[in-house]
Coordinates of C-alpha atoms in Angstrom, one line a residue:
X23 CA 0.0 0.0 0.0
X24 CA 1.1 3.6 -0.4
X25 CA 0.4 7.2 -1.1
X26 CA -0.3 6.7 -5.0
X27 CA 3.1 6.5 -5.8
X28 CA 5.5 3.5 -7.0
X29 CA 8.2 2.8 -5.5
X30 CA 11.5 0.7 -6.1
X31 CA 13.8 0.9 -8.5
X32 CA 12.8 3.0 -11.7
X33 CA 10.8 5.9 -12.1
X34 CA 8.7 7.1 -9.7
X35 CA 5.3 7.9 -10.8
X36 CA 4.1 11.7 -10.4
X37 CA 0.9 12.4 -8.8
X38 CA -1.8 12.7 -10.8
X39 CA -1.5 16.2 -11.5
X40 CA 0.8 15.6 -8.3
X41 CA 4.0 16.3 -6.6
X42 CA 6.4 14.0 -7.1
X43 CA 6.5 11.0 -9.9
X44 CA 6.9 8.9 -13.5
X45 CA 4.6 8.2 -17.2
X46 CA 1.8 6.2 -18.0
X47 CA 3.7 3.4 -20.5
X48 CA 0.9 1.3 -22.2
X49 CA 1.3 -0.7 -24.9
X50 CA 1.9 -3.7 -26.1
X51 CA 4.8 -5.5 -23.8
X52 CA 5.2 -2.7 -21.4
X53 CA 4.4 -2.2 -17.9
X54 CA 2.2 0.5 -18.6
X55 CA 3.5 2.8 -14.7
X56 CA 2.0 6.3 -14.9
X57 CA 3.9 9.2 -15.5
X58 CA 4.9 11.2 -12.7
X59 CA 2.4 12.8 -11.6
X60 CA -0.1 10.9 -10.8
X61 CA 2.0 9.4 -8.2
X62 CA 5.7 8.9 -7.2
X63 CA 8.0 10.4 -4.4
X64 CA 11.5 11.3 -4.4
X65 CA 14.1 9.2 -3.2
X66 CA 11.3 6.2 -3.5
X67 CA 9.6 7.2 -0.9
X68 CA 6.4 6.3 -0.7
X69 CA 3.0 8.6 -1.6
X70 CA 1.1 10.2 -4.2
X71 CA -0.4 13.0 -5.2
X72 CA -3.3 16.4 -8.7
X73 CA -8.9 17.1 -7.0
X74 CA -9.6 20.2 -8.4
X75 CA -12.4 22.1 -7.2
X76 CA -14.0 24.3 -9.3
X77 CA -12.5 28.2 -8.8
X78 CA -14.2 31.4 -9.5
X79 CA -12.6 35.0 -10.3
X80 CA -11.4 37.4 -7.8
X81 CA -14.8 39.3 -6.6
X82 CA -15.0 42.8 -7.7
X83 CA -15.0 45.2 -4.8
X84 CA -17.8 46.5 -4.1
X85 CA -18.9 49.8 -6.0
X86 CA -19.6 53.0 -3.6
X87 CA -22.7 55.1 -3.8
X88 CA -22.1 57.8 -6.2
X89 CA -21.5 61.3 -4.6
X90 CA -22.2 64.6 -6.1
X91 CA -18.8 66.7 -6.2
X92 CA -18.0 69.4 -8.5
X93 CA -16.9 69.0 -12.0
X94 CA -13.2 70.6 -11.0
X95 CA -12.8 68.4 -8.4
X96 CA -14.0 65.3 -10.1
X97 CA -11.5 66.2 -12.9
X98 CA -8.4 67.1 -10.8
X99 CA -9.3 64.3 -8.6
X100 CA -8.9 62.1 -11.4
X101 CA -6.0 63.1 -12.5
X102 CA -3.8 62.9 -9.8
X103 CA -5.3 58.7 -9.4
X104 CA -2.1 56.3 -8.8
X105 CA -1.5 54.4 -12.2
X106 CA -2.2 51.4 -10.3
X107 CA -5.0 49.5 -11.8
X108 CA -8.3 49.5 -9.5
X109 CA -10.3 46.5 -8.7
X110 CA -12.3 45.8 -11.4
X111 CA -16.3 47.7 -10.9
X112 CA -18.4 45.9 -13.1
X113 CA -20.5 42.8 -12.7
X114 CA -19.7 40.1 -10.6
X115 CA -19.6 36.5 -12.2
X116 CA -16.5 33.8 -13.2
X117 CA -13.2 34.9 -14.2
X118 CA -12.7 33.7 -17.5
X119 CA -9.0 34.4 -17.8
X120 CA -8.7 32.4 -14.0
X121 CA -10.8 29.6 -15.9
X122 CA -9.4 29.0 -18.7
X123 CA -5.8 28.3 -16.1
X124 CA -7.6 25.8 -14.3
X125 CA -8.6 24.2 -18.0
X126 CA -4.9 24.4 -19.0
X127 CA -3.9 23.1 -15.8
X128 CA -6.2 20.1 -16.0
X129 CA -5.1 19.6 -19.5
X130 CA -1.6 19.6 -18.6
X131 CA -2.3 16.6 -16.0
X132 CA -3.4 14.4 -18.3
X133 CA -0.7 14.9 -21.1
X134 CA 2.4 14.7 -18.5
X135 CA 0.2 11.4 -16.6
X136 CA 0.0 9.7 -20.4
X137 CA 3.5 10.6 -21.9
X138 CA 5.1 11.0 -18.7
X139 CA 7.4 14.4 -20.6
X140 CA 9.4 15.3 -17.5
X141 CA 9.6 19.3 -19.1
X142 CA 6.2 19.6 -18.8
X143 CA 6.2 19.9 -14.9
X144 CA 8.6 23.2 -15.8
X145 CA 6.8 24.4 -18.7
X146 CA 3.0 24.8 -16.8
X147 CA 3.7 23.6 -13.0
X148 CA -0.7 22.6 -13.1
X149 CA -0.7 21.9 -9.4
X150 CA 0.2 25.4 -8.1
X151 CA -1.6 26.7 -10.5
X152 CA -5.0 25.1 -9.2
X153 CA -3.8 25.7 -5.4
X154 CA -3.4 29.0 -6.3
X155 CA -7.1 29.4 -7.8
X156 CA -8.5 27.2 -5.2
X157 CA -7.1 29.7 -2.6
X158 CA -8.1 32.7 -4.3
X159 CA -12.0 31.3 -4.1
X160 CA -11.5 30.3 -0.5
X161 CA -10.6 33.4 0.2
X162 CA -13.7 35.2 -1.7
X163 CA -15.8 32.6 0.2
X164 CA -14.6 33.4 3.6
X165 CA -16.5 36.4 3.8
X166 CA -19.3 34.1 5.1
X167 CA -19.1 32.5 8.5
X168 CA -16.2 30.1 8.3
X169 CA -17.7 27.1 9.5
X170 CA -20.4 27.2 6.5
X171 CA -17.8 27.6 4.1
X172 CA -15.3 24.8 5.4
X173 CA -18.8 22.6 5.5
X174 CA -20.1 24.1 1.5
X175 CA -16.3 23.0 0.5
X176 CA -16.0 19.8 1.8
X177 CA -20.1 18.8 0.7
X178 CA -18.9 19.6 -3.0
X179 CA -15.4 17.5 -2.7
X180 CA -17.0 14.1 -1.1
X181 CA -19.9 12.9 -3.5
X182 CA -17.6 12.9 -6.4
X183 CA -15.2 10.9 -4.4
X184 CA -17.3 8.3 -3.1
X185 CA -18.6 7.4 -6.2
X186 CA -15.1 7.2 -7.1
X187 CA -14.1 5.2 -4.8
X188 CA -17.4 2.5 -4.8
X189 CA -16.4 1.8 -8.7
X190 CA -12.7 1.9 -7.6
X191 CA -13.1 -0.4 -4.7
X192 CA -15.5 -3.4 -6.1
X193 CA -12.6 -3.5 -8.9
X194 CA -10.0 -4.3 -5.9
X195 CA -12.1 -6.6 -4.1
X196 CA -13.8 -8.1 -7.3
X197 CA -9.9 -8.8 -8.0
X198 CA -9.2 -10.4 -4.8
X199 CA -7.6 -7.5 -2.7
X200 CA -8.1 -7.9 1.2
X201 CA -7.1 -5.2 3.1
X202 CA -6.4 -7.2 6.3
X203 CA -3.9 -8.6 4.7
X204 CA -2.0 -6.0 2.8
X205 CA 2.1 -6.1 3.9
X206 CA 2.2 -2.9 4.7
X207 CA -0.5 -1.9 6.8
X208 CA -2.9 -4.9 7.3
X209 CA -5.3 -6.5 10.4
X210 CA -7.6 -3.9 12.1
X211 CA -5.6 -0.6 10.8
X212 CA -6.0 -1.9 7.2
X213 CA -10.0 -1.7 7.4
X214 CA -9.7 2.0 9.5
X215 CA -7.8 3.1 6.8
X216 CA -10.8 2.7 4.0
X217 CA -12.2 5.5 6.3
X218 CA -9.8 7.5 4.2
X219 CA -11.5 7.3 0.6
X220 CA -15.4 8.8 3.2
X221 CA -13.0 11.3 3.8
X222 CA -9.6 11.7 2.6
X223 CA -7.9 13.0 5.7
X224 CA -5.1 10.4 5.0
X225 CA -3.6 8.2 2.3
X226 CA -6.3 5.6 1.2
X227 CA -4.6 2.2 1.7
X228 CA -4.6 0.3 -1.9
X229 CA -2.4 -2.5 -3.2
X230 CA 0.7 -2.6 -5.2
X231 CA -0.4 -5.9 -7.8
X232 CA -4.3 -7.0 -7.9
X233 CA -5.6 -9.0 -10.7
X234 CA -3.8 -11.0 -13.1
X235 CA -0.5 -9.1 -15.7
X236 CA -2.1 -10.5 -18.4
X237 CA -5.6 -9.3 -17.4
X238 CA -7.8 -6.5 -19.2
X239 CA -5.3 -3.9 -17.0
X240 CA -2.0 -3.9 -15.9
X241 CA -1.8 -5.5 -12.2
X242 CA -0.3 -2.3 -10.9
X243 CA -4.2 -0.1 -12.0
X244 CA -4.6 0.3 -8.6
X245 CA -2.0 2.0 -7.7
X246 CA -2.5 4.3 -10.3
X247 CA -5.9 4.8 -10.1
X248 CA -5.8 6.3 -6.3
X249 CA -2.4 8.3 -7.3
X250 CA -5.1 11.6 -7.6
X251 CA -6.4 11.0 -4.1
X252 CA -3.5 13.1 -2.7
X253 CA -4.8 15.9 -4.2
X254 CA -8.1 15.6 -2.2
X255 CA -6.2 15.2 1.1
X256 CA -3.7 18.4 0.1
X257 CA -7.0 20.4 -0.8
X258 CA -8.9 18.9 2.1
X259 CA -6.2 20.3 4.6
X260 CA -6.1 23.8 3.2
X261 CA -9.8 24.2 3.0
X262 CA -9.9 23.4 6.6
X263 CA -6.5 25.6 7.5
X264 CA -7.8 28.8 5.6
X265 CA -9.6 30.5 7.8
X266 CA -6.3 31.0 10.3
X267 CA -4.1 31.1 6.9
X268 CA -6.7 34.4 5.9
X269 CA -6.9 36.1 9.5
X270 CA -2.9 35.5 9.5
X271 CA -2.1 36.7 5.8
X272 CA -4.1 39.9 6.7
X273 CA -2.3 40.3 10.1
X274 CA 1.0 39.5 8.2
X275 CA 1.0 39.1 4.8
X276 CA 4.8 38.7 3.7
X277 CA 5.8 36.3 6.5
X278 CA 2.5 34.5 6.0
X279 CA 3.3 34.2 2.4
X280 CA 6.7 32.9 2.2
X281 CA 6.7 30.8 5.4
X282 CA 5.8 27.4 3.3
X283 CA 9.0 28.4 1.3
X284 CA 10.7 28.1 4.1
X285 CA 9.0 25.1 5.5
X286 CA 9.5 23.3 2.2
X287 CA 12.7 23.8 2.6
X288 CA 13.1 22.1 6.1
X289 CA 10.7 19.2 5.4
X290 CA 11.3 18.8 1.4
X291 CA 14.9 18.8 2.0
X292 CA 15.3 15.8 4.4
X293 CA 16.9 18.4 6.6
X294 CA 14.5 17.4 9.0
X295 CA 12.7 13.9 7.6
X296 CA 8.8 13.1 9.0
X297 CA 8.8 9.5 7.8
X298 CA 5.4 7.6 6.1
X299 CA 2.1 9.4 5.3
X300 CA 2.3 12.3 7.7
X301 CA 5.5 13.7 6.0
X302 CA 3.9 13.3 2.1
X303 CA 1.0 15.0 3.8
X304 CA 3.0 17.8 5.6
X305 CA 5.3 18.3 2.3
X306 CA 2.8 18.4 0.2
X307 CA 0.8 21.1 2.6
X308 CA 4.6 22.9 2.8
X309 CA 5.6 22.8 -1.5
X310 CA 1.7 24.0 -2.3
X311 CA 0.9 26.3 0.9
X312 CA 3.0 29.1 -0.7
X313 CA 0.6 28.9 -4.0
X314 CA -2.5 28.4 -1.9
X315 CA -1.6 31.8 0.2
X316 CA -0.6 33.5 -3.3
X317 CA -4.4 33.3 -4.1
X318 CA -5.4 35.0 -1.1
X319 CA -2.9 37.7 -2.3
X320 CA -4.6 38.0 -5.7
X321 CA -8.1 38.3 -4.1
X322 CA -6.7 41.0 -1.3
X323 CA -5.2 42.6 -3.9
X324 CA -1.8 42.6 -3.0
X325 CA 0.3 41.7 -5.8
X326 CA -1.4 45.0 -7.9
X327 CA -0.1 47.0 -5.3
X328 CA 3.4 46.0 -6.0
X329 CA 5.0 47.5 -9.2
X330 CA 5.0 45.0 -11.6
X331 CA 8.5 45.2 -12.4
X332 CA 8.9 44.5 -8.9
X333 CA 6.8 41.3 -8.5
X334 CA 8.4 40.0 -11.9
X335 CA 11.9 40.6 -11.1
X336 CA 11.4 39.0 -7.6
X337 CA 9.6 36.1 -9.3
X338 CA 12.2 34.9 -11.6
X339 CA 14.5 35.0 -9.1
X340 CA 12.8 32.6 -7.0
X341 CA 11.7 30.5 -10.3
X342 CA 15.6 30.7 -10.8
X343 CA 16.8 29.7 -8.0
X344 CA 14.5 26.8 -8.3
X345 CA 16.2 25.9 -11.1
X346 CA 19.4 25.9 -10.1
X347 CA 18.2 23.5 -6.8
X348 CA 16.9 21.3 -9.5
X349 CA 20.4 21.3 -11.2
X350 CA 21.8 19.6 -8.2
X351 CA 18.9 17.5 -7.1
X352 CA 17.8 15.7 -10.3
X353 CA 15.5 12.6 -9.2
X354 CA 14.9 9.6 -11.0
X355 CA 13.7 11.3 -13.8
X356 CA 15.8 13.9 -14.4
X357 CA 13.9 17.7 -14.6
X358 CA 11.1 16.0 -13.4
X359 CA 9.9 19.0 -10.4
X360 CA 7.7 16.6 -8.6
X361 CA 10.8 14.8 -7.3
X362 CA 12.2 17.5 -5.7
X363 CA 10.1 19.5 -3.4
X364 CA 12.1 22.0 -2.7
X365 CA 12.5 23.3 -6.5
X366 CA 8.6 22.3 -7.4
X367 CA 7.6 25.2 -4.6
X368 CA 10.3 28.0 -5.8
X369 CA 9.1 27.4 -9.1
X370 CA 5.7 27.1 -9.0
X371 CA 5.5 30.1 -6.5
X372 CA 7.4 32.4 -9.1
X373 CA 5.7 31.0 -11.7
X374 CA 1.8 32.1 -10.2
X375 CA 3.2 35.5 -9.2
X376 CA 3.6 36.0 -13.0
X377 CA 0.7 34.2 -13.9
X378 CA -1.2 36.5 -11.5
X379 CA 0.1 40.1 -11.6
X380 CA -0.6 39.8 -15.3
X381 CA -4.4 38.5 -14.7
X382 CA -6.7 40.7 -17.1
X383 CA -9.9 39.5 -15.3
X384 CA -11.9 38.6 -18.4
X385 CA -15.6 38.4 -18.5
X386 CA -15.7 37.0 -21.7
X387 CA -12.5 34.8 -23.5
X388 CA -11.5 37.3 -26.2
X389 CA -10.5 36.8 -29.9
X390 CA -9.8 33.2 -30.8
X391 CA -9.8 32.1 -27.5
X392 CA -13.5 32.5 -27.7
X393 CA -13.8 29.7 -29.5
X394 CA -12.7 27.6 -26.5
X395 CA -15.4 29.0 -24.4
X396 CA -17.5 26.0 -24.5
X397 CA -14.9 23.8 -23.8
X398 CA -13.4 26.1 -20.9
X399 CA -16.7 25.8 -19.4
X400 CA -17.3 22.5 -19.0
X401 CA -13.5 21.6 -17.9
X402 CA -13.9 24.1 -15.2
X403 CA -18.2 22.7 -14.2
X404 CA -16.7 18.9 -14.0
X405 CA -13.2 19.3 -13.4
X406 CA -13.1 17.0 -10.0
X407 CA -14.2 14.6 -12.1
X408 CA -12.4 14.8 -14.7
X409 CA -8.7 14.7 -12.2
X410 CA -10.0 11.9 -10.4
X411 CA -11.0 9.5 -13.4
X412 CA -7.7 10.6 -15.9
X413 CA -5.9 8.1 -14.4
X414 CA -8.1 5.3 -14.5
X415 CA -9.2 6.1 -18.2
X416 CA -5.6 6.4 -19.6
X417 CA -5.3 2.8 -18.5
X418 CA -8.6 1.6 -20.0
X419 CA -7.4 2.8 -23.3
X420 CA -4.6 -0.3 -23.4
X421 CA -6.8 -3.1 -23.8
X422 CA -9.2 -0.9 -26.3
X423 CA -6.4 -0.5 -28.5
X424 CA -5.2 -4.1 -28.2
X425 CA -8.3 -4.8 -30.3
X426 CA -7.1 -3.3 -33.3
X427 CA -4.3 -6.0 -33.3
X428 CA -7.2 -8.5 -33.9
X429 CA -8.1 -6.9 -37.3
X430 CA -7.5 -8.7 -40.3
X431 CA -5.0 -5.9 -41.9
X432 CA -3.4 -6.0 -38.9
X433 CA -1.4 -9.2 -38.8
X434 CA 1.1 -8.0 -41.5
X435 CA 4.6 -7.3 -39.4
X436 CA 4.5 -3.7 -40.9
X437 CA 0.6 -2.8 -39.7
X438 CA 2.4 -4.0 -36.5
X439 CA 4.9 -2.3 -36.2
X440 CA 2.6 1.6 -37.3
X441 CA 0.3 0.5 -34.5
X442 CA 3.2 0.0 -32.0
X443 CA 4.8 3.6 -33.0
X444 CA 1.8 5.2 -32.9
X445 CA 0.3 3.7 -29.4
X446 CA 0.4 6.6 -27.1
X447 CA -0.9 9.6 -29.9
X448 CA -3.6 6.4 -30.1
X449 CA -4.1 6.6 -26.6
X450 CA -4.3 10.4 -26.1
X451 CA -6.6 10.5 -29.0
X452 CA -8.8 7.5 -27.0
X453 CA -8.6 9.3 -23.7
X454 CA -10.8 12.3 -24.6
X455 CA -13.9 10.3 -25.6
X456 CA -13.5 8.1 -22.2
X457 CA -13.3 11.1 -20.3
X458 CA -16.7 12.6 -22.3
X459 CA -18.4 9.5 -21.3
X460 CA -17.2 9.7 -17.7
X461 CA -18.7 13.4 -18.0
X462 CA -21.8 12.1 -18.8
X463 CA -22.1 9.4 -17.1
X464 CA -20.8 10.6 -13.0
X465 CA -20.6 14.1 -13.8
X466 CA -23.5 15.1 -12.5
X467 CA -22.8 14.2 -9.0
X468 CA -20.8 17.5 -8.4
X469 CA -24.2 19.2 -9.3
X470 CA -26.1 17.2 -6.8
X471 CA -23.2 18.0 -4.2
X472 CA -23.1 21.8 -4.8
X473 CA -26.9 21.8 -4.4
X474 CA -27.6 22.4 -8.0
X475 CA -30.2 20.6 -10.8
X476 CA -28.3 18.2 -12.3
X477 CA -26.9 18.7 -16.0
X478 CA -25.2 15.7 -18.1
X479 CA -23.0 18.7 -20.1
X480 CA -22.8 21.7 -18.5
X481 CA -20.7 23.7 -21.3
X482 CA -22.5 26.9 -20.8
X483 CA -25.2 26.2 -23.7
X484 CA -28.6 27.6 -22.7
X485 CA -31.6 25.8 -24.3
X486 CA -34.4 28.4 -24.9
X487 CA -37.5 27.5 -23.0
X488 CA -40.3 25.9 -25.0
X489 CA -43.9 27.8 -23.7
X490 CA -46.5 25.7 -22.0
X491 CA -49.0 24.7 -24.2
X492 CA -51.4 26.5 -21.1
X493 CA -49.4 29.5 -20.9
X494 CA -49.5 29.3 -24.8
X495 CA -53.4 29.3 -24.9
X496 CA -53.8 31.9 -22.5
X497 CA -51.9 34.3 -24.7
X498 CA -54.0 32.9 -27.8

């Protein structure tokens, strides 16, 4: 059993969209291990890791009542306004610019957990991205009573997971898993850890090989199945922490901002070395807890009060040093950030501050982007479900594929040999529809758990309203 990610020798799988880990290999005659991300751990230790609750834009202050002042003062008042930008005025509603980074980031988790590209954890670091978006909505939220807030975030994060975890289960005990018996942590604490896919205060317990290697999936599924359940337990942990992390930020926002920095670089370091679950769980809270507190900062407004130039020089010299840490602490797979804790939060921290001083606060996606809008809003109305079935649908693409072997045209050595060169564009391209189906099919639990009318494809499309054939005659 283990935190979602592989250990041994090899690559280490990377959460799924996680800290830490290695690529999803499928094909025919490979083990087909995730890529890192959706599991895996530096130095082989054990653990895993990318739930994504849906974010929301940075609320526009509220708009005073208009006062009547002269036409002189208005005009010299306005001219001697700081060229800082002021919070946006108009009307309220979702951050398109905010959601389309939660689409890329989401995106971004499934490419790096099927092809496992090791540069892609520099190029778009998705996992402080989302912290970052998920604390700037906590933050928005909190101006409710906390309680009610921590209880509304935690309602929308546990349907999607149990159903999750039903379908995920019966295939580990339909495969013969016990957890009494599993090596690691069997007998009595084996069962009180299932207690941990109700709610995922802890690593769920899962086993390494189920099922047979020649089966329909890979004996190691399981593992890579729950690799996104560290995400949940990260989220879960900062959801319940923000309301001291806000009154503190507020009291003392630089110390409050870079103190996971600095706690990343005790515990992510092995400087000081919390073995098993609790230190994954406390490094993960330390590499991401800098990103989480960066959305409060968005939402409060604090990075537009810093000169951009500022903000952007400080940035890439955190991102830089980052870098350089990196240089001297490659992991099993090389540039691979999720193996090095230390470098994933320098870099990822720099990398929101960018990301974030530059946010335009779009109401609507502009030019070509438009034509994403669809597609930007339904990544962003089913995007828990989306992280938390990736996994399990990359692997269900294997023995799909392995049918087209069967064809008659296939059984030349050449028709082989395209399909073996091919496998993984075949198994991208396959993901997407697996993914739609999922949509369809368990996607509508997150309506359910946020208290809305359920919708299979919530894209944004409004259907116009047919009249009654009553209200119809009554206006005949």
């Amino acid at each position: 059993m283990t935190h979602g990610h592989t250990t041994g020798p090899g690559a280490s799988p990377e959460p799924a969209g996680s800290p830490y880990g290695t690529p999803y290999a499928g094909g025919p005659g490979t083990a087909a291990g995730m890529p890192n991300g959706a599991t895996g751990r530096p130095n082989g230790a054990a653990g895993t890791p990318y739930a994504v609750p849906r974010q929301r834009t940075t609320e526009p202050a509220p708009v005073p009542a208009p006062v009547a002042v002269p036409a002189t003062t208005t005009a010299t008042a306005t001219a001697a306004a700081p060229t800082a930008p002021a919070p946006a005025a108009g009307k309220g509603g979702r951050d398109r610019y905010l959601d389309l980074l939660r689409s890329i980031a989401l995106v971004r988790v499934v490419v790096y957990h099927l092809f496992g590209w090791a540069w892609l954890s520099v190029v778009f670091p998705s996992m402080g991205v989302m912290f970052a978006l998920a604390g700037s909505l906590m933050a928005r939220s909190l101006k409710r009573p906390a309680l009610g807030v921590i209880r509304g975030r935690v309602r929308r994060l546990l349907p999607p997971m149990w159903v999750f975890a039903v379908v995920v289960l019966a295939m580990m005990f339909a495969n013969g898993w016990n957890p009494t018996d599993d090596p690691d942590r069997g007998g009595t604490w084996g069962l009180i850890e299932l207690f941990n896919y109700l709610v995922p205060i802890g690593a769920p317990p899962y086993p390494w090989h189920v099922g047979s290697a020649s089966g329909l999936l890979e004996d190691t599924w399981a593992v890579q199945a729950a690799g996104p359940l560290w995400y949940l337990r990260a989220y879960l942990w900062f959801v319940i922490a923000s309301p001291l992390l806000l009154w503190l930020f507020r009291k003392a926002p630089w110390p409050t901002l870079l103190a996971p920095l600095a706690l990343t670089a005790v515990v992510g370091t092995d400087l000081v070395k919390i073995p098993g679950e609790t230190g994954n769980a406390v490094t993960d809270f330390a590499v991401y807890g800098g990103c989480w507190v960066l959305g409060f900062a968005h939402h409060d407004g604090l990075l537009k009060r810093i000169p951009r130039y500022v903000s952007v020089s400080c940035a890439s010299l955190i991102m830089a040093f980052g870098l350089w840490w990196a240089s001297n602490h490659l992991g099993p797979d090389g540039w691979d950030l999720n193996d090095i804790p230390l470098a994933q939060a320098t870099w990822s921290f720099g990398f929101v501050v960018i990301l974030l001083q530059y946010s335009p606060s779009w109401q609507e996606l502009p030019g070509r982007l438009a034509r994403w809008d669809k597609l930007v809003t339904l990544s962003n109305n089913r995007a828990v479900t989306i992280y938390l079935w990736h996994n399990l649908l990359i692997m269900a693409t294997v023995p799909i594929i392995d049918l087209a072997y069967q064809l008659p045209f296939m059984q030349s050595e050449r028709a082989v040999g395209a399909l073996d060169g091919a496998y993984t564009i075949w198994m991208f391209a396959l993901v997407w529809p697996l993914i739609g189906l999922m949509v369809l099919a368990v996607g509508w639990v997150e309506d359910l758990a946020a208290k809305r009318k359920p919708r299979l494809w919530p894209n944004g499309t409004k259907r116009a309203a047919a009249p009654s054939r009553s209200r119809a005659a009554h206006r005949g």
